[in-house]
Short mmCIF file of C-alpha atoms in Angstrom, two decimals:
data_model
loop_
_atom_site.label_atom_id
_atom_site.label_comp_id
_atom_site.label_asym_id
_atom_site.label_seq_id
_atom_site.Cartn_x
_atom_site.Cartn_y
_atom_site.Cartn_z
CA MET A 1 5.75 -38.80 41.59
CA THR A 2 7.59 -35.52 41.17
CA THR A 3 7.13 -32.69 43.62
CA PRO A 4 8.07 -29.01 43.17
CA LYS A 5 10.75 -29.25 45.81
CA GLN A 6 12.28 -32.36 44.25
CA GLU A 7 12.49 -30.59 40.92
CA GLN A 8 14.79 -28.07 42.58
CA SER A 9 17.03 -30.72 44.13
CA PRO A 10 20.35 -32.01 42.69
CA GLY A 11 18.66 -35.21 41.50
CA ARG A 12 15.31 -36.28 40.16
CA PRO A 13 12.86 -39.07 41.07
CA VAL A 14 13.12 -42.37 39.25
CA GLY A 15 9.97 -43.59 37.56
CA LEU A 16 9.07 -46.33 35.11
CA ASP A 17 12.10 -46.03 32.86
CA VAL A 18 15.63 -47.18 33.65
CA ALA A 19 18.63 -44.95 33.31
CA ARG A 20 20.31 -44.74 29.94
CA PRO A 21 24.10 -45.13 30.19
CA VAL A 22 26.19 -42.12 29.34
CA GLU A 23 28.72 -42.59 26.57
CA GLN A 24 32.19 -43.06 28.00
CA ALA A 25 34.69 -40.83 29.60
CA PRO A 26 34.10 -37.08 29.03
CA GLY A 27 31.35 -36.47 31.58
CA LEU A 28 31.92 -39.46 33.85
CA GLY A 29 32.46 -38.47 37.46
CA GLU A 30 30.98 -34.97 37.10
CA HIS A 31 28.71 -34.48 40.13
CA PRO A 32 28.79 -32.41 43.32
CA TRP A 33 29.32 -35.21 45.88
CA HIS A 34 32.57 -36.26 47.51
CA ARG A 35 31.57 -38.24 50.60
CA TYR A 36 28.75 -40.79 50.52
CA VAL A 37 27.35 -42.70 53.52
CA ALA A 38 24.73 -45.44 53.11
CA LEU A 39 22.34 -46.24 56.00
CA GLY A 40 19.95 -49.15 56.35
CA ASP A 41 19.51 -52.90 56.73
CA SER A 42 20.21 -55.95 54.53
CA PHE A 43 18.87 -54.15 51.45
CA THR A 44 21.63 -51.54 51.66
CA GLU A 45 24.25 -53.93 53.03
CA GLY A 46 23.92 -55.86 49.76
CA VAL A 47 22.50 -59.21 50.87
CA GLY A 48 21.72 -61.25 47.77
CA ASP A 49 24.70 -59.86 45.83
CA PRO A 50 27.74 -61.85 47.06
CA GLU A 51 31.23 -60.63 46.18
CA PRO A 52 34.15 -62.32 47.99
CA LYS A 53 36.56 -59.53 46.99
CA ASN A 54 34.52 -56.89 48.83
CA GLN A 55 34.54 -56.09 52.53
CA GLY A 56 31.86 -58.17 54.21
CA GLY A 57 31.67 -60.46 51.18
CA LEU A 58 28.83 -58.45 49.64
CA ARG A 59 28.51 -55.86 46.88
CA GLY A 60 24.94 -54.56 46.48
CA TRP A 61 23.39 -51.49 44.88
CA ALA A 62 25.11 -49.02 47.24
CA ASP A 63 28.59 -50.31 46.34
CA ARG A 64 27.65 -50.20 42.66
CA VAL A 65 26.48 -46.59 43.02
CA ALA A 66 29.68 -45.65 44.86
CA GLU A 67 31.77 -47.28 42.13
CA GLU A 68 30.17 -45.03 39.54
CA LEU A 69 30.27 -41.87 41.65
CA SER A 70 33.98 -42.39 42.35
CA ALA A 71 34.92 -42.43 38.65
CA GLY A 72 37.10 -39.43 37.90
CA GLN A 73 36.90 -38.16 41.50
CA PRO A 74 40.04 -39.26 43.39
CA ASP A 75 38.84 -37.65 46.65
CA PHE A 76 35.54 -39.54 46.68
CA ALA A 77 34.86 -41.47 49.91
CA TYR A 78 32.23 -44.08 50.70
CA ALA A 79 31.00 -45.68 53.93
CA ASN A 80 28.26 -48.27 54.34
CA LEU A 81 26.85 -48.54 57.87
CA ALA A 82 23.96 -50.88 57.00
CA ILE A 83 23.47 -54.04 59.06
CA ARG A 84 21.03 -56.80 58.19
CA GLY A 85 18.02 -57.39 60.41
CA LEU A 86 17.84 -53.93 61.93
CA ARG A 87 14.49 -52.26 62.46
CA LEU A 88 13.84 -48.59 61.80
CA GLN A 89 14.50 -47.26 65.30
CA GLN A 90 17.73 -49.25 65.53
CA ILE A 91 18.94 -47.78 62.25
CA LEU A 92 18.15 -44.26 63.41
CA ASP A 93 19.74 -44.80 66.83
CA GLN A 94 22.87 -46.60 65.65
CA GLN A 95 23.66 -45.11 62.26
CA VAL A 96 22.55 -41.48 62.00
CA GLY A 97 25.06 -40.23 64.58
CA PRO A 98 28.11 -41.93 63.05
CA ALA A 99 26.93 -40.87 59.60
CA LEU A 100 26.76 -37.22 60.60
CA ALA A 101 30.17 -37.50 62.28
CA ALA A 102 31.60 -38.51 58.90
CA GLN A 103 30.35 -35.20 57.45
CA PRO A 104 28.84 -36.66 54.24
CA ASP A 105 27.40 -34.59 51.43
CA LEU A 106 25.34 -37.55 50.16
CA VAL A 107 23.32 -39.97 52.32
CA THR A 108 21.02 -42.82 51.30
CA LEU A 109 18.49 -44.04 53.85
CA SER A 110 16.35 -47.14 53.48
CA ALA A 111 14.62 -48.28 56.66
CA GLY A 112 11.34 -49.71 57.88
CA GLY A 113 11.21 -52.79 55.69
CA ASN A 114 11.84 -55.21 58.55
CA ASP A 115 9.21 -53.43 60.63
CA ILE A 116 6.59 -53.86 57.90
CA VAL A 117 7.51 -57.40 56.83
CA PHE A 118 8.13 -59.04 60.20
CA ARG A 119 6.29 -56.84 62.70
CA ARG A 120 3.38 -55.58 60.58
CA SER A 121 4.07 -52.14 62.06
CA ASP A 122 1.89 -49.08 61.50
CA PRO A 123 3.21 -47.35 58.33
CA ASP A 124 2.03 -43.94 59.52
CA LYS A 125 4.04 -44.21 62.76
CA LEU A 126 7.06 -45.46 60.83
CA ALA A 127 6.83 -42.46 58.52
CA GLU A 128 6.83 -40.08 61.50
CA LYS A 129 10.10 -41.59 62.73
CA ILE A 130 11.63 -41.47 59.26
CA ASP A 131 10.59 -37.85 58.92
CA ALA A 132 12.47 -36.97 62.11
CA GLY A 133 15.57 -38.85 60.93
CA VAL A 134 15.53 -37.22 57.51
CA GLU A 135 15.17 -33.80 59.10
CA GLN A 136 18.28 -34.46 61.16
CA LEU A 137 20.25 -35.61 58.10
CA THR A 138 19.17 -32.79 55.79
CA ARG A 139 19.94 -30.22 58.46
CA SER A 140 23.61 -31.14 57.95
CA GLY A 141 23.39 -29.93 54.36
CA ALA A 142 23.73 -33.39 52.82
CA THR A 143 21.64 -34.55 49.88
CA VAL A 144 19.39 -37.33 51.23
CA VAL A 145 18.05 -40.17 49.07
CA LEU A 146 14.98 -42.15 50.19
CA PHE A 147 13.42 -45.33 48.80
CA ALA A 148 9.78 -46.25 48.26
CA GLY A 149 9.46 -50.00 48.73
CA PRO A 150 9.00 -52.53 45.91
CA ASP A 151 5.72 -54.15 44.93
CA TRP A 152 5.48 -57.61 46.50
CA GLY A 153 2.01 -58.13 45.07
CA ALA A 154 2.93 -61.25 43.11
CA THR A 155 4.41 -62.96 46.17
CA PRO A 156 1.96 -65.23 48.05
CA VAL A 157 3.19 -64.42 51.57
CA PHE A 158 4.53 -60.87 51.22
CA GLY A 159 1.59 -59.94 49.05
CA GLN A 160 -0.43 -59.74 52.28
CA ILE A 161 1.49 -56.64 53.36
CA ARG A 162 1.15 -54.91 49.99
CA GLY A 163 -1.31 -52.35 51.35
CA LYS A 164 0.96 -51.33 54.22
CA VAL A 165 3.93 -50.97 51.87
CA ALA A 166 1.83 -48.74 49.60
CA ILE A 167 0.77 -46.53 52.53
CA LEU A 168 4.35 -46.21 53.75
CA ASN A 169 5.46 -45.34 50.21
CA GLU A 170 2.94 -42.52 49.94
CA ASN A 171 4.07 -41.19 53.32
CA LEU A 172 7.70 -41.34 52.15
CA HIS A 173 6.87 -39.22 49.10
CA VAL A 174 5.49 -36.60 51.50
CA VAL A 175 8.63 -36.81 53.67
CA ALA A 176 10.85 -36.42 50.58
CA SER A 177 8.86 -33.40 49.45
CA ARG A 178 8.98 -31.79 52.88
CA HIS A 179 12.76 -32.09 53.19
CA ASN A 180 13.72 -31.70 49.53
CA ALA A 181 15.07 -35.25 49.47
CA VAL A 182 15.57 -37.34 46.34
CA MET A 183 13.13 -40.24 45.95
CA VAL A 184 13.91 -43.59 44.32
CA ASP A 185 10.55 -45.29 43.79
CA LEU A 186 11.14 -49.04 43.61
CA TRP A 187 7.38 -49.65 43.31
CA CYS A 188 7.41 -47.81 39.98
CA LEU A 189 10.66 -49.42 38.84
CA ARG A 190 8.84 -52.16 36.97
CA ASP A 191 12.03 -53.83 35.74
CA LEU A 192 12.20 -55.27 39.25
CA THR A 193 9.25 -57.53 38.34
CA ARG A 194 11.35 -59.30 35.69
CA PRO A 195 12.61 -62.87 36.32
CA GLY A 196 15.99 -63.02 37.98
CA MET A 197 15.69 -59.72 39.87
CA TRP A 198 15.10 -61.39 43.22
CA ASP A 199 17.02 -63.78 45.42
CA PRO A 200 15.30 -67.18 45.83
CA ASP A 201 14.00 -66.05 49.23
CA ARG A 202 11.94 -63.32 47.44
CA LEU A 203 12.91 -60.95 50.26
CA HIS A 204 16.28 -59.79 48.98
CA PHE A 205 17.41 -58.78 45.52
CA SER A 206 19.72 -60.76 43.26
CA PRO A 207 22.89 -59.28 41.70
CA LEU A 208 20.76 -58.25 38.70
CA GLY A 209 18.23 -56.65 41.04
CA HIS A 210 20.93 -54.70 42.89
CA HIS A 211 22.35 -53.57 39.55
CA THR A 212 18.92 -52.35 38.46
CA ILE A 213 18.43 -50.45 41.72
CA ALA A 214 21.86 -48.85 41.30
CA LEU A 215 20.71 -47.63 37.89
CA GLY A 216 17.61 -46.19 39.51
CA VAL A 217 19.63 -44.34 42.14
CA LEU A 218 22.02 -42.88 39.57
CA GLN A 219 19.06 -41.80 37.45
CA ALA A 220 17.41 -40.17 40.46
CA LEU A 221 20.64 -38.29 41.20
CA ASP A 222 20.84 -37.33 37.54
CA VAL A 223 24.53 -38.18 37.22
CA PRO A 224 26.47 -39.69 34.29
CA HIS A 225 27.44 -43.35 34.62
CA SER A 226 28.59 -46.38 32.66
CA LEU A 227 25.93 -48.92 33.70
CA GLU A 228 23.66 -50.56 31.14
CA PRO A 229 20.16 -51.94 31.80
CA LEU A 230 20.03 -55.68 32.51
CA GLN A 231 23.82 -56.01 32.14
CA PRO A 232 25.45 -56.08 35.59
CA LYS A 233 28.94 -54.65 35.58
CA ALA A 234 31.75 -56.83 36.90
CA LEU A 235 33.92 -55.58 39.76
CA PRO A 236 36.87 -53.82 38.10
CA PRO A 237 40.30 -55.46 38.63
CA HIS A 238 42.87 -53.48 40.62
CA ASN A 239 46.63 -53.77 40.98
CA TRP A 240 47.52 -54.74 44.56
CA LYS A 241 50.61 -52.53 44.90
CA GLU A 242 48.78 -49.55 43.45
CA ALA A 243 45.87 -50.17 45.82
CA ARG A 244 48.16 -50.30 48.87
CA ALA A 245 49.84 -47.05 47.84
CA LYS A 246 46.42 -45.41 47.66
CA ASP A 247 45.64 -46.84 51.10
CA ILE A 248 48.67 -45.19 52.67
CA ALA A 249 48.05 -41.84 51.01
CA TRP A 250 44.38 -41.92 52.03
CA ALA A 251 45.18 -42.94 55.60
CA ARG A 252 47.71 -40.15 56.02
CA GLU A 253 45.43 -37.41 54.71
CA TYR A 254 41.96 -38.53 55.77
CA LEU A 255 41.58 -41.65 57.92
CA VAL A 256 44.12 -41.07 60.68
CA PRO A 257 42.98 -37.51 61.51
CA TRP A 258 39.34 -38.61 61.34
CA ALA A 259 39.89 -41.66 63.56
CA ILE A 260 41.79 -39.71 66.21
CA ARG A 261 38.87 -37.30 66.57
CA GLN A 262 36.40 -40.05 67.39
CA VAL A 263 35.30 -41.18 70.84
CA ARG A 264 36.47 -44.63 71.86
CA HIS A 265 33.84 -47.20 72.69
CA PRO A 266 34.02 -50.73 74.19
CA ALA A 267 33.41 -53.79 72.03
CA GLU A 268 29.76 -54.51 71.15
CA PRO A 269 27.92 -57.42 69.45
CA PRO A 270 29.59 -59.15 66.48
CA LEU A 271 27.54 -57.68 63.61
CA VAL A 272 29.35 -54.64 62.26
CA PRO A 273 29.00 -52.45 59.16
CA LYS A 274 31.03 -53.70 56.20
CA ARG A 275 32.45 -50.21 55.50
CA PRO A 276 32.27 -48.39 58.85
CA ARG A 277 33.91 -45.15 57.80
CA PRO A 278 34.48 -43.17 54.62
CA GLY A 279 37.27 -44.42 52.40
CA PRO A 280 38.19 -44.90 48.74
CA VAL A 281 35.80 -47.20 46.90
CA PHE A 282 38.70 -49.26 45.56
CA GLY A 283 42.08 -49.88 47.09
CA HIS A 284 41.05 -50.15 50.73
CA GLY A 285 43.09 -52.64 52.73
CA HIS A 286 42.43 -54.35 56.03
CA LEU A 287 40.64 -52.16 58.55
CA PRO A 288 41.15 -52.15 62.32
CA ILE A 289 38.57 -53.58 64.69
CA VAL A 290 35.56 -51.28 64.75
CA HIS A 291 32.62 -50.52 66.97
CA PRO A 292 29.27 -51.72 65.48
CA GLN A 293 28.15 -48.12 65.11
CA GLY A 294 31.12 -47.35 62.89
CA LEU A 295 33.46 -45.73 65.41
CA PRO A 296 37.02 -47.12 65.39
CA ALA A 297 38.21 -48.89 68.51
CA GLU A 298 41.62 -47.33 68.04
CA PRO A 299 43.26 -44.95 65.56
CA LEU A 300 44.53 -46.42 62.31
CA SER A 301 48.32 -46.26 62.06
CA LEU A 302 50.15 -45.76 58.79
CA LYS A 303 51.80 -49.13 59.30
CA GLU A 304 48.40 -50.81 59.55
CA ALA A 305 47.26 -49.01 56.41
#
């Protein structure tokens, strides 16, 4: 579904086709975004796509998108505030504020799935809350990406909520149109119905599914990339010494000043975002203890970096 406002936005909606990879180097990395923050639940955290080398032990579609967006852009920063199990209101309450504090120019928001699946919530009321959250995010000037949910019609249990998912999806198209947001329509991304796209629990996506969604997001943003359909890209190897040098440079210029400006908060429950604040996609070292909402408990020193 393409709306007049979306046609004027930096990206374009993803439909039935998957993105075609752009041929190597010349155009890679050419896009207007420099700071990306991902908001949501287990879908955005990357559950179903394990990667021991990543923070939190997960990769997921958001990491894969950030990997591509960072190519050729040394100042690109990425934070992922998503936490599994959160409902819509929790995501809005806990993540929108820290996201805005990071001053992103690109935000992805996927929320409401847990409300529909486990609480059978009213999709119209959920859409009203999402609309308010999107308004707050777009007011900052950031490009906002929304997701229409996938089609669980072939799943015996989740097939029972198919109608509510469809209603929420239609509402989300209206929200995207109203706020000039970019829509990634997973319902229309029919490659997600292929075998191997889902985790055995049929609730989360597999590595192949996350790869396919990353393709859809990059297509919706209309940016060049190196991903190929149905061929998940391995995590690129990185030299440890080179990565640590990048850590120190990044900490000196970006992380330390940003951390000092934040308000200190006491420790909260154990679940925390895997990437609580913007940083380089590759080369990040150990991070200090953080507040679950993404605010550092104490400033990061150069020695710690």
